[in-house]
PDB file of C-alpha atoms in Angstrom:
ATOM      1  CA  UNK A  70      19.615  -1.258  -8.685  1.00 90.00           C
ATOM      2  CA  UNK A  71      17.369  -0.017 -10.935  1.00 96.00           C
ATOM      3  CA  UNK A  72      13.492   0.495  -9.834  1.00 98.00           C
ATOM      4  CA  UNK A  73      10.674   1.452 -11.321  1.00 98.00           C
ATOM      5  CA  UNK A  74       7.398   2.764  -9.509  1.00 98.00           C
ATOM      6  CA  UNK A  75       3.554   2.283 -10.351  1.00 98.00           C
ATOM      7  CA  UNK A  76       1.657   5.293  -8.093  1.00 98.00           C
ATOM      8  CA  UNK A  77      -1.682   3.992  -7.509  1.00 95.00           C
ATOM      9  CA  UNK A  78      -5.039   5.964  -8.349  1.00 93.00           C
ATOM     10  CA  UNK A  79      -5.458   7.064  -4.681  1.00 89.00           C
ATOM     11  CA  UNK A  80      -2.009   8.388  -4.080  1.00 96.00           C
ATOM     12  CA  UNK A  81      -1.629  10.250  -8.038  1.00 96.00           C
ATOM     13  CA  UNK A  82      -4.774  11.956  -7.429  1.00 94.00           C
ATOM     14  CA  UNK A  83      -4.943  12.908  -3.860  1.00 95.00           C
ATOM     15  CA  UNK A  84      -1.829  11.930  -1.753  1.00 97.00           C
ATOM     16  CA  UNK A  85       1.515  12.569  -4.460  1.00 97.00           C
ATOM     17  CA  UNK A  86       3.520  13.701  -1.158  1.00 98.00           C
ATOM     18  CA  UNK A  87       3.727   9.406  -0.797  1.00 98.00           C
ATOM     19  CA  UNK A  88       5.149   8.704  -3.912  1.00 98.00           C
ATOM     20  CA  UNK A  89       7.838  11.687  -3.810  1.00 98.00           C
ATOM     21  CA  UNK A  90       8.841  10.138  -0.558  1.00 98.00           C
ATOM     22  CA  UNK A  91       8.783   6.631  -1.543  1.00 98.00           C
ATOM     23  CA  UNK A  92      11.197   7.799  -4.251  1.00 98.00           C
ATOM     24  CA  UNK A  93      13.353   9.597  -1.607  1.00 98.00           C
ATOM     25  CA  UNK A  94      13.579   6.456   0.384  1.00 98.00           C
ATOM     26  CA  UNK A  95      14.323   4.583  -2.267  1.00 98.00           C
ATOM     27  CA  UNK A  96      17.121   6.621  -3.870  1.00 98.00           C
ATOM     28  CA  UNK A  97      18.477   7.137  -0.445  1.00 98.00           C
ATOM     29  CA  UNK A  98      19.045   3.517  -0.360  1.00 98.00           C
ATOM     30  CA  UNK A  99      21.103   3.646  -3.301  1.00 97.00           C
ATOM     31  CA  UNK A 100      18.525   2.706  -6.239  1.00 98.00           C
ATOM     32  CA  UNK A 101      17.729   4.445  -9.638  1.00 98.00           C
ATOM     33  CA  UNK A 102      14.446   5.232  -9.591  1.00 98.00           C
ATOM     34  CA  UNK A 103      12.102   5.608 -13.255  1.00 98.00           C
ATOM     35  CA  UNK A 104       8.485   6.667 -13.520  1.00 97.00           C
ATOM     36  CA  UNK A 105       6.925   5.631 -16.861  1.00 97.00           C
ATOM     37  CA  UNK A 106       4.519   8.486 -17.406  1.00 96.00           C
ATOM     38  CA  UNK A 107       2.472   6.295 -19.310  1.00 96.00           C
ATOM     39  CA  UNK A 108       1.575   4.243 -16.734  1.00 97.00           C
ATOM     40  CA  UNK A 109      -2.456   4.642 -15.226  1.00 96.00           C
ATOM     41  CA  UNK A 110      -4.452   2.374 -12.986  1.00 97.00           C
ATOM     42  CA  UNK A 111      -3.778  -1.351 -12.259  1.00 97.00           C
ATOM     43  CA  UNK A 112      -7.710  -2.418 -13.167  1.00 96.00           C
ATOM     44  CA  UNK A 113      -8.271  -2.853  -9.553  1.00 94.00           C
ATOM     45  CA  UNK A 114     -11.560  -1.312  -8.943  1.00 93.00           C
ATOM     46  CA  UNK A 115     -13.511  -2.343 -12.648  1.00 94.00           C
ATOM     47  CA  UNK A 116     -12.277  -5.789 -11.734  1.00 94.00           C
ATOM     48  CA  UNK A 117     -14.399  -5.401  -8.086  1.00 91.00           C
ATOM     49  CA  UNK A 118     -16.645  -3.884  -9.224  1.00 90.00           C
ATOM     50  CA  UNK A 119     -17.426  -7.130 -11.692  1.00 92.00           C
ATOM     51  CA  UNK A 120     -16.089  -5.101 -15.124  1.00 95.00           C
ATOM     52  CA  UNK A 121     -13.405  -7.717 -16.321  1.00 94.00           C
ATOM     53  CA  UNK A 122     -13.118  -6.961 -19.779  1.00 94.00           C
ATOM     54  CA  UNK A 123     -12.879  -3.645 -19.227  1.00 96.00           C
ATOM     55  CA  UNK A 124     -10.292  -4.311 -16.381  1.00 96.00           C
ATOM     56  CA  UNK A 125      -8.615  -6.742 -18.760  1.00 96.00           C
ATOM     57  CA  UNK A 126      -7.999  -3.537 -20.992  1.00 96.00           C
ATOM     58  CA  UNK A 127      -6.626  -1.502 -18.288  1.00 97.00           C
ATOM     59  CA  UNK A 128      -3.931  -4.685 -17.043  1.00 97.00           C
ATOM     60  CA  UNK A 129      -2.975  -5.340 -20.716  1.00 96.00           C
ATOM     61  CA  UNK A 130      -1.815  -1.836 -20.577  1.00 97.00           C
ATOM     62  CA  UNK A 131      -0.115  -2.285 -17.116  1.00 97.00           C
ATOM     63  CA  UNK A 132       1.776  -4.909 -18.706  1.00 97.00           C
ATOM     64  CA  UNK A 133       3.302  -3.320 -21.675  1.00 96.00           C
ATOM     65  CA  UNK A 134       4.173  -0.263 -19.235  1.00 97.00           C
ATOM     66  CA  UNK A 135       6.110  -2.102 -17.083  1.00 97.00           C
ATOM     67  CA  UNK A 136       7.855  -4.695 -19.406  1.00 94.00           C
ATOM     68  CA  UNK A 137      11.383  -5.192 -19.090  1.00 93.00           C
ATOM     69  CA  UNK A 138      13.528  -6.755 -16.418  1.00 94.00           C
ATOM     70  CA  UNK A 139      13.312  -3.915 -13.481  1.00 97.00           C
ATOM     71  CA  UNK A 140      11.577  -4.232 -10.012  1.00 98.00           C
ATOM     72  CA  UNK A 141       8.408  -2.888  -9.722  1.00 98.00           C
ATOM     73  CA  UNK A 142       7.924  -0.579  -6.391  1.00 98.00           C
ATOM     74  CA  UNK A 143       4.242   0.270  -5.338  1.00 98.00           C
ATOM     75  CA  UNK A 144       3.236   2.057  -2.134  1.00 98.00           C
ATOM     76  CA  UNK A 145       0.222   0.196  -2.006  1.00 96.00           C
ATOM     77  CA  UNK A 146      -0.258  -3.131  -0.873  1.00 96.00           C
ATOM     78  CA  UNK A 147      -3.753  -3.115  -2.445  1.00 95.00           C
ATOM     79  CA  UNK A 148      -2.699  -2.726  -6.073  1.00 97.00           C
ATOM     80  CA  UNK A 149       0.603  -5.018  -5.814  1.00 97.00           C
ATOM     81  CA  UNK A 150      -2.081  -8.134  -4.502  1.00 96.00           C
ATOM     82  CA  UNK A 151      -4.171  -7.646  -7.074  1.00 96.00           C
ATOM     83  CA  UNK A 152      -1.090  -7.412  -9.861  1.00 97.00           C
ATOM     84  CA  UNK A 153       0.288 -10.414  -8.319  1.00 96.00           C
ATOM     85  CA  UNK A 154      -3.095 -12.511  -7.377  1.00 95.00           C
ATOM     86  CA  UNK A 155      -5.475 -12.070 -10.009  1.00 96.00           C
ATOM     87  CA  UNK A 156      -3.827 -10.407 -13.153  1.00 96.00           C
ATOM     88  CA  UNK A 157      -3.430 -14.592 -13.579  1.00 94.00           C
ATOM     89  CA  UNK A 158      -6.862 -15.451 -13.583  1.00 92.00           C
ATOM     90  CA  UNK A 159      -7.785 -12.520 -16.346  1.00 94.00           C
ATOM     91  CA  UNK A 160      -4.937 -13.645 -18.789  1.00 95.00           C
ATOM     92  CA  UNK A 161      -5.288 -17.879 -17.844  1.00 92.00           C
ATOM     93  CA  UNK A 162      -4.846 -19.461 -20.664  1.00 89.00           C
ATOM     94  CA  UNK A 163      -4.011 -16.547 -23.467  1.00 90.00           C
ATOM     95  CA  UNK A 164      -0.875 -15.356 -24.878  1.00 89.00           C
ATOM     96  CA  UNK A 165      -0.170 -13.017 -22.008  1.00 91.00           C
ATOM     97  CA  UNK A 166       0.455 -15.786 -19.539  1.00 89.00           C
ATOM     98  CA  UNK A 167       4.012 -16.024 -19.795  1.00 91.00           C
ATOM     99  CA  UNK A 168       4.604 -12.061 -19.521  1.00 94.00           C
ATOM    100  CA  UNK A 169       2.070 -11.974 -16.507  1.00 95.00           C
ATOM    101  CA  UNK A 170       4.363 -14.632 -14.795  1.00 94.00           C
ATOM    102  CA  UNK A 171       7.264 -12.650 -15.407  1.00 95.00           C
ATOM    103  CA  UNK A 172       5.611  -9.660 -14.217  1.00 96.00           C
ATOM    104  CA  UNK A 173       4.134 -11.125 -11.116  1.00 95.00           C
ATOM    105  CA  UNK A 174       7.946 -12.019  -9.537  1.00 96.00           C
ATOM    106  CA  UNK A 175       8.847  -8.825  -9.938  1.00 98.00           C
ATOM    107  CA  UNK A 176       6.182  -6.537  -8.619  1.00 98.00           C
ATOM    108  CA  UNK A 177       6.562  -5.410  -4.858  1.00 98.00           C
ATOM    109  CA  UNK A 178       4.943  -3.214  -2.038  1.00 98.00           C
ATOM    110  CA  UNK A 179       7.744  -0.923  -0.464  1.00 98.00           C
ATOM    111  CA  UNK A 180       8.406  -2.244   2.671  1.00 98.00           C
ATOM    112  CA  UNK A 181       8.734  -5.854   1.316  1.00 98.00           C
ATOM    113  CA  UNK A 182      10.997  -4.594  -1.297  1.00 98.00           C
ATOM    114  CA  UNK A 183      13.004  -2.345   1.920  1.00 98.00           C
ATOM    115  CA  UNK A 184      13.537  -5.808   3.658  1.00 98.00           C
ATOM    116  CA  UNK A 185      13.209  -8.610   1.127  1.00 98.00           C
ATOM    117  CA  UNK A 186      14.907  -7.211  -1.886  1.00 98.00           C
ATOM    118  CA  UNK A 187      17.419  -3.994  -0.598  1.00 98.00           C
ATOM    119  CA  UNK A 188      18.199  -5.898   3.359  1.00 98.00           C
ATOM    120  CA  UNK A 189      17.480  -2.547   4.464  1.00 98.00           C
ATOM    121  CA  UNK A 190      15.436  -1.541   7.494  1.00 98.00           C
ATOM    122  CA  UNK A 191      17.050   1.766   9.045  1.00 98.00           C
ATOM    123  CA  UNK A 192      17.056   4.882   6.748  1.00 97.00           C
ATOM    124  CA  UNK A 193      17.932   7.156   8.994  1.00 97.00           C
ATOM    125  CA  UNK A 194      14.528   8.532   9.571  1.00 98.00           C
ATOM    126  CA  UNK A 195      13.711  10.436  13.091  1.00 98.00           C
ATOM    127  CA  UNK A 196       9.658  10.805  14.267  1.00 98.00           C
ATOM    128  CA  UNK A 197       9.064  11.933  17.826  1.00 98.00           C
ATOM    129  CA  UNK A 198       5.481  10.323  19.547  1.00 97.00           C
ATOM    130  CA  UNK A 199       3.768   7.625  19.606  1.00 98.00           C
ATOM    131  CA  UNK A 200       2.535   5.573  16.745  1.00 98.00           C
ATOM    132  CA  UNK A 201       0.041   2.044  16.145  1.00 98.00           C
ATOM    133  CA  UNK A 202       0.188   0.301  13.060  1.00 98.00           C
ATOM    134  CA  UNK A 203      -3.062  -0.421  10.879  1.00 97.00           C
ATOM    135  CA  UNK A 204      -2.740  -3.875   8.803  1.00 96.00           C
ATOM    136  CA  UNK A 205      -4.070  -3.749   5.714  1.00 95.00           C
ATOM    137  CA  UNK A 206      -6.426  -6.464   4.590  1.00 93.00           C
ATOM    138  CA  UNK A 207      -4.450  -6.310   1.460  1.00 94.00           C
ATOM    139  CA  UNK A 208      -1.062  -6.210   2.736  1.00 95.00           C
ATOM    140  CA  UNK A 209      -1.700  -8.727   5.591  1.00 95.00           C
ATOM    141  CA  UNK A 210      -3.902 -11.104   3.290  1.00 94.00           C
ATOM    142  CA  UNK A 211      -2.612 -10.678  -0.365  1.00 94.00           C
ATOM    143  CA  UNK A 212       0.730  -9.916  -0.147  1.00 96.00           C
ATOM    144  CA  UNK A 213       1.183 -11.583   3.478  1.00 96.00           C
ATOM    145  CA  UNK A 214       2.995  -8.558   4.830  1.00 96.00           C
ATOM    146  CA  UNK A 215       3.316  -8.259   8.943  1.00 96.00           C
ATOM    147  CA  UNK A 216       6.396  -7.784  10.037  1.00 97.00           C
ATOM    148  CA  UNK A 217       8.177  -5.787   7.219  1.00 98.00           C
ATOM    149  CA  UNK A 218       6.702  -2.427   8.007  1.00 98.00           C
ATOM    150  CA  UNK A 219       7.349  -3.455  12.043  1.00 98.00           C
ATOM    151  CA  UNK A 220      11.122  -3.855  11.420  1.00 98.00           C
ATOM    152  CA  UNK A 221      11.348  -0.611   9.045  1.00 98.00           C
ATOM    153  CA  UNK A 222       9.270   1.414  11.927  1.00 98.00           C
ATOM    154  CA  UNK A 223      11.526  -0.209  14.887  1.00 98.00           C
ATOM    155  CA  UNK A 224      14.190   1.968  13.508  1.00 98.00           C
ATOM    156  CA  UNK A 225      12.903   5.225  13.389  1.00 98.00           C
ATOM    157  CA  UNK A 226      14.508   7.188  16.223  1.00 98.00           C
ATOM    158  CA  UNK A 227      11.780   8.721  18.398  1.00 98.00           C
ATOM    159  CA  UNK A 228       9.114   7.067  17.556  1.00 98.00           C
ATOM    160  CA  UNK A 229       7.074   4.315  20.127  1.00 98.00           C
ATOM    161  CA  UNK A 230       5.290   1.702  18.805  1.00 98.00           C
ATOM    162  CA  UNK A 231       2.068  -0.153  20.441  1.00 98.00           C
ATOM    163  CA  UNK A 232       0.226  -2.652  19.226  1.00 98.00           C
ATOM    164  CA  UNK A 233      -3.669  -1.692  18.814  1.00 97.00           C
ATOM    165  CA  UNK A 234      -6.216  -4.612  19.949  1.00 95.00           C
ATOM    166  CA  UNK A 235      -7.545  -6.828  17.248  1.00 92.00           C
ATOM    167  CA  UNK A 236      -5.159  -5.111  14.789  1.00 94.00           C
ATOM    168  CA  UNK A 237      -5.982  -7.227  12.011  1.00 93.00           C
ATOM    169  CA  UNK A 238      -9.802  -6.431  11.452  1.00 94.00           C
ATOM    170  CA  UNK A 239     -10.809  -4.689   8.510  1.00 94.00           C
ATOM    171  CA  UNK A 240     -10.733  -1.007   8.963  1.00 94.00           C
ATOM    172  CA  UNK A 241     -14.313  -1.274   6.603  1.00 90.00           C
ATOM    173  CA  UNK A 242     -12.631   1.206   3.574  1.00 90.00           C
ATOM    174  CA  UNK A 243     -12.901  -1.922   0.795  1.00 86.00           C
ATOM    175  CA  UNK A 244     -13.187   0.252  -1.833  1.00 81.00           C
ATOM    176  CA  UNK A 245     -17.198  -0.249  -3.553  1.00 80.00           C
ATOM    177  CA  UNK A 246     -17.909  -1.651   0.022  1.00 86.00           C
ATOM    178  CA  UNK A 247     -17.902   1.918   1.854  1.00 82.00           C
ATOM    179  CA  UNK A 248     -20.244   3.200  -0.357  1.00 81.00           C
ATOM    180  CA  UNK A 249     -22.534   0.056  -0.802  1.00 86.00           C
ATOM    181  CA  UNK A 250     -22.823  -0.492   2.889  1.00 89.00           C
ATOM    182  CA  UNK A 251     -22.235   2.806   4.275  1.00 90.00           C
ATOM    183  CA  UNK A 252     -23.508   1.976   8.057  1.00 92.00           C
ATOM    184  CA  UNK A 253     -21.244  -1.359   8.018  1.00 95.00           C
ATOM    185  CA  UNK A 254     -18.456   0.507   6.653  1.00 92.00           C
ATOM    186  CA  UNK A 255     -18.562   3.413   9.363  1.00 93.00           C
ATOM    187  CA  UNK A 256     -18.895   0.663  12.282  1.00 95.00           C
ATOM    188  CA  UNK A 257     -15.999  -1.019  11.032  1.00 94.00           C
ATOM    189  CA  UNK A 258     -14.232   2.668  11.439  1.00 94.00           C
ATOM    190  CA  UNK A 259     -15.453   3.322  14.352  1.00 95.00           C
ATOM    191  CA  UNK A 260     -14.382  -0.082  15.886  1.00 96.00           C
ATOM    192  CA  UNK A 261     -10.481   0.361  14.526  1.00 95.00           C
ATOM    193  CA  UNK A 262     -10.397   3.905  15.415  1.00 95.00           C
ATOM    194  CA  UNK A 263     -11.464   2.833  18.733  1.00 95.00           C
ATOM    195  CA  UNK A 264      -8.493   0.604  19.053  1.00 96.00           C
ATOM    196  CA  UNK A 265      -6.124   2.823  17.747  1.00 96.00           C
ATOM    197  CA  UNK A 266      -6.750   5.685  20.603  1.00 95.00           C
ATOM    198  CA  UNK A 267      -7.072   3.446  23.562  1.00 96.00           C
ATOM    199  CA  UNK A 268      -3.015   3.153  22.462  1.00 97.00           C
ATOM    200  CA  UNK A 269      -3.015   7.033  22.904  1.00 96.00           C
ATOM    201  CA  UNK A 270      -0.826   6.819  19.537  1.00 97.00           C
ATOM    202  CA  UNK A 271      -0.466   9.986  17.964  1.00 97.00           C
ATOM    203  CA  UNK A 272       0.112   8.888  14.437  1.00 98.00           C
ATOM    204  CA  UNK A 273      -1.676   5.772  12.902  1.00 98.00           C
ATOM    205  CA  UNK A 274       0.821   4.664  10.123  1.00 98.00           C
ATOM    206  CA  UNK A 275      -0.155   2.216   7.290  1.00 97.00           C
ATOM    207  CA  UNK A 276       1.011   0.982   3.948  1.00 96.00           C
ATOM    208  CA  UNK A 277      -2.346   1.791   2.187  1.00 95.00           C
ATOM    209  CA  UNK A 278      -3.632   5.250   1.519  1.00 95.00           C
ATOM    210  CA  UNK A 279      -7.393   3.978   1.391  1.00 93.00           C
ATOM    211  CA  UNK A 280      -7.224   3.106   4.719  1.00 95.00           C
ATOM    212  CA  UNK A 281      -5.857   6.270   6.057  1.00 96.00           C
ATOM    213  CA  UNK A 282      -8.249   8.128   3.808  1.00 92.00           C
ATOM    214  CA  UNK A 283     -11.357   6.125   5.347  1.00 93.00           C
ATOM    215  CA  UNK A 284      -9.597   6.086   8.975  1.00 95.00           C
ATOM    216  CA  UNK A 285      -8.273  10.030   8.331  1.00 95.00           C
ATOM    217  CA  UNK A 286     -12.251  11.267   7.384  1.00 93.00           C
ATOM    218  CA  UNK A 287     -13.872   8.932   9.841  1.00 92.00           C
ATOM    219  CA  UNK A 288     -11.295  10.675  13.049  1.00 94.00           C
ATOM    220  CA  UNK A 289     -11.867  14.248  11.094  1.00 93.00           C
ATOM    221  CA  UNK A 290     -15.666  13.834  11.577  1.00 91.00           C
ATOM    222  CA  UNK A 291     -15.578  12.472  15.270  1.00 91.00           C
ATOM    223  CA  UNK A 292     -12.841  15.558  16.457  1.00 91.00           C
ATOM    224  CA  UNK A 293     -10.033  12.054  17.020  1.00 92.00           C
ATOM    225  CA  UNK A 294      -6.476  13.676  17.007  1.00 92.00           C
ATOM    226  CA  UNK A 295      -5.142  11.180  15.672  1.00 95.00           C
ATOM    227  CA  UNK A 296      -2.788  11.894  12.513  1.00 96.00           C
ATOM    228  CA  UNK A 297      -2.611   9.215   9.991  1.00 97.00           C
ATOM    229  CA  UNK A 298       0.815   8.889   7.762  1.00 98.00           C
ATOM    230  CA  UNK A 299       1.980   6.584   5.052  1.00 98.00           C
ATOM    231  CA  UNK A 300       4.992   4.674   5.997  1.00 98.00           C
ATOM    232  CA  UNK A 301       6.725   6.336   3.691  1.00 98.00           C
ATOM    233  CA  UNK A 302       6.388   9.638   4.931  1.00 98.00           C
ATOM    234  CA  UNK A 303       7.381   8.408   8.241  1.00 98.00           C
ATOM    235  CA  UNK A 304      10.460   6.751   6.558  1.00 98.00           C
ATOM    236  CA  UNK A 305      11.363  10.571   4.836  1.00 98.00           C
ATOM    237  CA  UNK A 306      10.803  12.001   8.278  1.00 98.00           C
ATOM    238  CA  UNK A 307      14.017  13.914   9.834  1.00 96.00           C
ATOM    239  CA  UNK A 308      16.656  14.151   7.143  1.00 94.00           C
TER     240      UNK A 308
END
C-alpha cells in the first residue's frame, strides 16, 4: 500500500524522532512510505488564530501537495481534524470543493489508519513499565479516536496500562490558548498531570506532540518523573 505522510509543524521542528518512527511502523507493516518535501503546515494555527485568508493560502498548498490517490498518514490528531473538519468550510462553495472532498476521505491519524485501514494492532513492539493514556481533545473530539491507540498499546509486551481519572479533560495546551490564558492553561496541567501520577504510570503516551510538549514542560518544572512518548515511539520500541 502506498502512504504518504504530512509531519506537522510541532513534530518537523522539534520532535522528527516521531515521524522517523511513524515511518518505521508503517513500513514494518508492509507499506511504501513517500514524503513530499514540499509539503509545510496544514493552516492550523492562522486559521485559530482568526487569519483565514492567509490560512486559505497555506491549505490550497496542502492540497496540491498531497493530490493523487494515496493515503495520507499524520501523527497528529490535531492537524488531520482540522484537514478533515474545516478545510470544507474555507473552500465551501469554490472550485476546490470537489478536491477537498477527495482529500478529506483519505487523510488519517496513525493509529486509525493502524486499525481502520492496515487491521493491524500488534507490531511487535516491547516497553517495560507502566503507562496512562492522555486523550487528545483533537483526537477524541475531531477525529473521534478512543479506542484505536488502546488496542495498538494492549499489544505492546511489557507495558501496563491504567486508566487516569477524568481522562478526557483538556490537558489546557490549545495552541494560542496557553499563551492567552497562561494561569488557566497551567491549572488545566496541573489538574491532568495530577491524574496521570496518582496511576504511578511511568510513561504518559499520546497521539499529539502539543500535549506532551505542554504536559512534558509543565512535569519538567514541578520535578514529576513522568516521561511522556508519542505512540509511535512506543510502537518502534524493542525491535
Amino acid at each position: 500500500m502506498n502512504v504518504q505522510i504530512f509531519i506537522p509543524c510541532f513534530v518537523d521542528q522539534l520532535y522528527p524522532t516521531v515521524a522517523f518512527n511513524m515511518v518505521k511502523v508503517l513500513e514494518k507493516a508492509g507499506c511504501t512510505v513517500s514524503y513530499n518535501t514540499n509539503q509545510t503546515c496544514c493552516g492550523q494555527p492562522a486559521f485559530n488564530a482568526g487569519f483565514w485568508g492567509e490560512a486559505k493560502e497555506v491549505c490550497s498548498k496542502f492540497i496540491k501537495d498531497f493530490s493523487g490517490s494515496d493515503y495520507i498518514v499524520a501523527p497528529s490528531a490535531s492537524c488531520t481534524g482540522f484537514v478533515r473538519n474545516y478545510y470544507a468550510k474555507l473552500f465551501d462553495n469554490s472550485s476546490e470543493h470537489n478536491k477537498v472532498k477527495q482529500l478529506t476521505e483519505r487523510v488519517f491519524e496513525f493509529s486509525e489508519f493502524m486499525i481502520q485501514v492496515l487491521k493491524i494492532d500488534d507490531v511487535g513492539a516491547t516497553l517495560n513499565g507502566k503507562a496512562t493514556y492522555h486523550d487528545s481533545c483533537a483526537g477524541l473530539r475531531e477525529c473521534h479516536i478512543k479506542k484505536e491507540p488502546r488496542q495498538l498499546l494492549s499489544k505492546v509486551k511489557g507495558l501496563e496500562m491504567i486508566e487516569m481519572n477524568d481522562v478526557e479533560t483538556c490537558c489546557g495546551f490549545g495552541g494560542t490558548f496557553a499563551v492567552k490564558f497562561e494561569p488557566i492553561s497551567i491549572a488545566m496541567a496541573d489538574q491532568k498531570l495530577t491524574h496521570a501520577n496518582e496511576t504511578e504510570a511511568e510513561y504518559l503516551i499520546s497521539t499529539d506532540m502539543s500535549c506532551l510538549m505542554h504536559l512534558a514542560g509543565f512535569a519538567k518544572n514541578k520535578g514529576y518523573n513522568i516521561q511522556s512518548m508519542h505512540l509511535a515511539d512506543v510502537l518502534a520500541s524493542g525491535w
